[in-house]
Amino acid sequence: LNFALPDALGDGIDQRGSLCDDEKLRFDFSYGKALTPEEVVRVEAAVSGVIGDAQPVYAEVAPLDKAKAIGALRAVFGETYPDPVRVVSVGVPVSQLLEEPDNA
């Protein structure tokens, strides 16, 4: 969802928070206006495409400085994160992202 929103809607998407656990996902974002039905369809199609790929989901707790070094990491700017922080990745093991942060 974090990658699907800007891909489907373009610029102007800012994550404002999230909750990702074994039972549910909550993803808060700002966009400046309500999504149109067509925009919702584009976002759903992008997310469904990734789900359809059935890629594994990885989660690992990592030191904050190492997590921040991951090139493809999407974080909420201005947010205070704990140290260590939980990193979630789809398709690429978090350990690989931590070992090769510039190749993410």
XYZ file of N, CA and C in Angstrom:
312
model
N 0.825 -1.188 0.000
C 0.000 0.000 0.000
C 0.869 1.251 0.000
N 1.960 1.191 0.739
C 2.869 2.332 0.813
C 3.461 2.664 -0.556
N 3.721 1.669 -1.377
C 4.253 1.894 -2.713
C 3.144 2.063 -3.741
N 1.985 1.443 -3.524
C 0.884 1.506 -4.487
C 0.258 2.888 -4.555
N 0.142 3.571 -3.435
C -0.509 4.883 -3.436
C 0.201 5.887 -4.351
N 1.506 6.118 -4.201
C 2.155 7.072 -5.112
C 2.176 6.580 -6.557
N 2.298 5.264 -6.754
C 2.290 4.740 -8.119
C 0.942 4.990 -8.790
N -0.132 4.818 -8.042
C -1.480 4.973 -8.605
C -1.937 6.426 -8.655
N -1.478 7.239 -7.710
C -2.014 8.597 -7.580
C -1.026 9.698 -7.902
N 0.258 9.374 -7.956
C 1.268 10.395 -8.208
C 1.741 11.053 -6.928
N 2.258 12.251 -7.063
C 2.808 12.979 -5.917
C 1.697 13.462 -4.991
N 2.088 13.851 -3.811
C 1.139 14.423 -2.865
C 0.652 13.457 -1.820
N 1.177 12.230 -1.808
C 0.806 11.233 -0.807
C 1.812 11.305 0.333
N 1.325 11.457 1.533
C 2.187 11.444 2.709
C 1.629 10.474 3.730
N 2.445 9.478 4.100
C 2.035 8.561 5.153
C 1.988 9.316 6.467
N 0.956 9.064 7.249
C 0.796 9.733 8.533
C 0.840 8.761 9.701
N 0.864 7.490 9.426
C 0.923 6.492 10.482
C 0.467 5.153 9.945
N 0.661 4.118 10.729
C 0.198 2.792 10.322
C 0.245 1.836 11.505
N -0.469 0.770 11.330
C -0.414 -0.361 12.255
C -0.421 -1.601 11.394
N 0.559 -2.443 11.580
C 0.678 -3.661 10.790
C 0.967 -4.799 11.760
N -0.053 -5.631 12.007
C 0.177 -6.779 12.880
C -0.423 -8.024 12.237
N -0.473 -9.119 12.967
C -0.929 -10.387 12.411
C -2.412 -10.406 12.079
N -3.180 -9.474 12.615
C -4.624 -9.502 12.427
C -5.173 -8.405 11.534
N -4.454 -7.281 11.407
C -5.019 -6.177 10.633
C -3.933 -5.225 10.153
N -4.350 -4.392 9.213
C -3.502 -3.325 8.701
C -4.297 -2.031 8.761
N -3.668 -1.001 9.311
C -4.225 0.347 9.253
C -3.149 1.209 8.630
N -3.530 1.988 7.624
C -2.564 2.845 6.950
C -3.165 4.231 6.827
N -2.599 5.183 7.519
C -3.088 6.560 7.509
C -2.240 7.373 6.535
N -2.908 8.151 5.685
C -2.171 8.993 4.753
C -2.964 10.259 4.452
N -2.246 11.263 3.974
C -2.913 12.478 3.524
C -2.692 12.603 2.024
N -3.679 13.204 1.355
C -3.618 13.344 -0.098
C -4.100 14.725 -0.545
N -4.742 15.455 0.333
C -5.201 16.792 -0.010
C -6.629 16.849 -0.510
N -7.182 15.687 -0.842
C -8.574 15.619 -1.283
C -9.058 14.179 -1.132
N -10.357 14.021 -1.182
C -10.918 12.667 -1.114
C -10.587 11.915 -2.401
N -10.362 10.613 -2.275
C -10.106 9.802 -3.461
C -11.389 9.654 -4.266
N -11.254 9.715 -5.589
C -12.394 9.452 -6.462
C -12.576 7.940 -6.561
N -13.740 7.489 -6.990
C -13.912 6.037 -7.182
C -12.863 5.446 -8.134
N -12.484 6.180 -9.161
C -11.481 5.693 -10.113
C -10.106 5.565 -9.444
N -9.782 6.504 -8.576
C -8.506 6.428 -7.860
C -8.484 5.240 -6.911
N -9.591 4.988 -6.240
C -9.682 3.824 -5.355
C -9.465 2.547 -6.161
N -10.053 2.456 -7.339
C -9.888 1.279 -8.194
C -8.421 1.104 -8.586
N -7.720 2.194 -8.920
C -6.305 2.098 -9.291
C -5.455 1.614 -8.127
N -5.714 2.145 -6.923
C -4.957 1.715 -5.746
C -5.244 0.248 -5.449
N -6.510 -0.134 -5.479
C -6.869 -1.535 -5.211
C -6.232 -2.469 -6.230
N -6.193 -2.069 -7.499
C -5.588 -2.908 -8.533
C -4.091 -3.080 -8.286
N -3.420 -2.002 -7.895
C -1.986 -2.091 -7.620
C -1.710 -3.011 -6.440
N -2.477 -2.864 -5.370
C -2.293 -3.709 -4.184
C -2.637 -5.156 -4.513
N -3.728 -5.369 -5.226
C -4.131 -6.738 -5.585
C -3.090 -7.414 -6.458
N -2.427 -6.634 -7.315
C -1.374 -7.200 -8.154
C -0.219 -7.739 -7.332
N 0.177 -6.996 -6.313
C 1.262 -7.447 -5.442
C 0.813 -8.664 -4.633
N -0.410 -8.630 -4.141
C -0.934 -9.784 -3.392
C -0.984 -11.003 -4.302
N -1.404 -10.810 -5.542
C -1.482 -11.917 -6.495
C -0.135 -12.539 -6.800
N 0.926 -11.755 -6.662
C 2.276 -12.285 -6.871
C 2.681 -13.260 -5.765
N 1.946 -13.229 -4.650
C 2.174 -14.136 -3.515
C 3.626 -14.103 -3.026
N 4.193 -12.912 -2.978
C 5.552 -12.784 -2.480
C 5.556 -12.924 -0.961
N 6.623 -13.464 -0.425
C 6.698 -13.590 1.031
C 6.813 -12.224 1.696
N 6.311 -12.143 2.902
C 6.408 -10.924 3.700
C 7.384 -11.202 4.838
N 8.339 -10.309 4.988
C 9.370 -10.448 6.005
C 9.235 -9.321 7.016
N 9.485 -9.613 8.254
C 9.504 -8.595 9.305
C 10.642 -8.927 10.253
N 11.352 -7.894 10.640
C 12.494 -8.090 11.530
C 12.708 -6.809 12.328
N 13.115 -6.972 13.548
C 13.476 -5.829 14.380
C 14.946 -5.522 14.109
N 15.233 -4.234 13.867
C 16.598 -3.836 13.511
C 16.958 -2.536 14.224
N 18.256 -2.295 14.402
C 18.676 -1.011 14.960
C 18.186 0.136 14.060
N 17.748 1.196 14.670
C 17.169 2.309 13.929
C 18.130 2.878 12.886
N 19.388 3.049 13.218
C 20.333 3.627 12.260
C 20.514 2.736 11.039
N 20.510 1.422 11.234
C 20.634 0.499 10.103
C 19.366 0.514 9.249
N 18.213 0.593 9.886
C 16.950 0.650 9.137
C 16.875 1.923 8.306
N 17.276 3.050 8.883
C 17.233 4.321 8.159
C 18.162 4.333 6.950
N 19.177 3.471 6.944
C 20.131 3.422 5.839
C 19.582 2.680 4.623
N 18.481 1.957 4.769
C 17.904 1.192 3.655
C 17.373 2.173 2.621
N 17.893 2.078 1.396
C 17.557 3.029 0.345
C 16.085 3.106 0.001
N 15.394 1.990 -0.024
C 13.983 1.975 -0.434
C 13.024 2.102 0.736
N 13.554 2.345 1.908
C 12.693 2.450 3.087
C 11.764 3.648 2.967
N 10.503 3.428 3.271
C 9.535 4.523 3.329
C 9.170 4.708 4.782
N 9.402 5.895 5.282
C 9.137 6.201 6.677
C 8.363 7.511 6.750
N 7.741 7.735 7.863
C 7.009 8.973 8.085
C 8.002 10.012 8.592
N 8.245 11.036 7.790
C 9.180 12.067 8.198
C 8.586 12.853 9.352
N 9.422 13.148 10.318
C 8.956 13.847 11.501
C 8.456 12.912 12.582
N 8.281 11.649 12.254
C 7.824 10.649 13.217
C 9.011 10.211 14.068
N 8.757 9.938 15.325
C 9.780 9.403 16.207
C 9.632 7.889 16.251
N 10.687 7.185 15.905
C 10.662 5.729 15.878
C 11.450 5.179 17.058
N 11.031 4.016 17.561
C 11.795 3.390 18.645
C 13.104 2.829 18.101
N 14.014 2.584 18.986
C 15.265 1.935 18.620
C 15.441 0.742 19.541
N 15.301 -0.451 19.019
C 15.201 -0.847 17.621
C 13.791 -0.637 17.050
N 13.691 -0.756 15.718
C 12.444 -0.524 15.000
C 12.085 -1.780 14.195
N 10.797 -1.999 13.992
C 10.330 -3.133 13.187
C 10.324 -2.719 11.723
N 10.991 -3.521 10.874
C 11.056 -3.277 9.436
C 10.260 -4.387 8.752
N 9.354 -4.011 7.854
C 8.543 -4.977 7.106
C 8.883 -4.821 5.629
N 9.087 -5.943 4.950
C 9.440 -5.938 3.535
C 8.640 -7.009 2.800
N 8.229 -6.686 1.586
C 7.531 -7.651 0.736
C 8.490 -8.085 -0.362
N 8.774 -9.383 -0.411
C 9.578 -9.946 -1.479
C 11.071 -10.013 -1.235
N 11.593 -9.188 -0.361
C 13.034 -9.174 -0.088
C 13.243 -9.329 1.410
N 14.041 -10.301 1.838
C 14.285 -10.466 3.270
C 14.882 -9.196 3.885
N 14.413 -8.838 5.052
C 14.919 -7.657 5.748
C 16.414 -7.794 5.982
N 16.878 -8.994 6.279
C 18.313 -9.198 6.503
C 19.121 -8.793 5.271
N 18.607 -9.066 4.087
C 19.289 -8.664 2.850
C 19.288 -7.138 2.704
N 18.175 -6.508 3.030
C 18.107 -5.039 2.969
C 19.097 -4.401 3.930
N 19.251 -5.008 5.096
C 20.183 -4.470 6.092
C 21.638 -4.667 5.654
N 21.918 -5.801 5.001
C 23.270 -6.081 4.530
C 23.642 -5.245 3.308
N 22.656 -4.952 2.450
C 22.902 -4.219 1.206
C 21.921 -3.052 1.093
N 22.005 -2.059 1.974
C 20.994 -1.001 1.997
C 20.933 -0.165 0.728
N 22.025 -0.059 -0.005
C 22.012 0.746 -1.226
C 21.408 0.009 -2.413
N 21.228 -1.296 -2.300
C 20.660 -2.101 -3.385
C 19.169 -2.363 -3.184
N 18.573 -1.741 -2.187
C 17.165 -1.980 -1.901
C 16.277 -1.319 -2.928
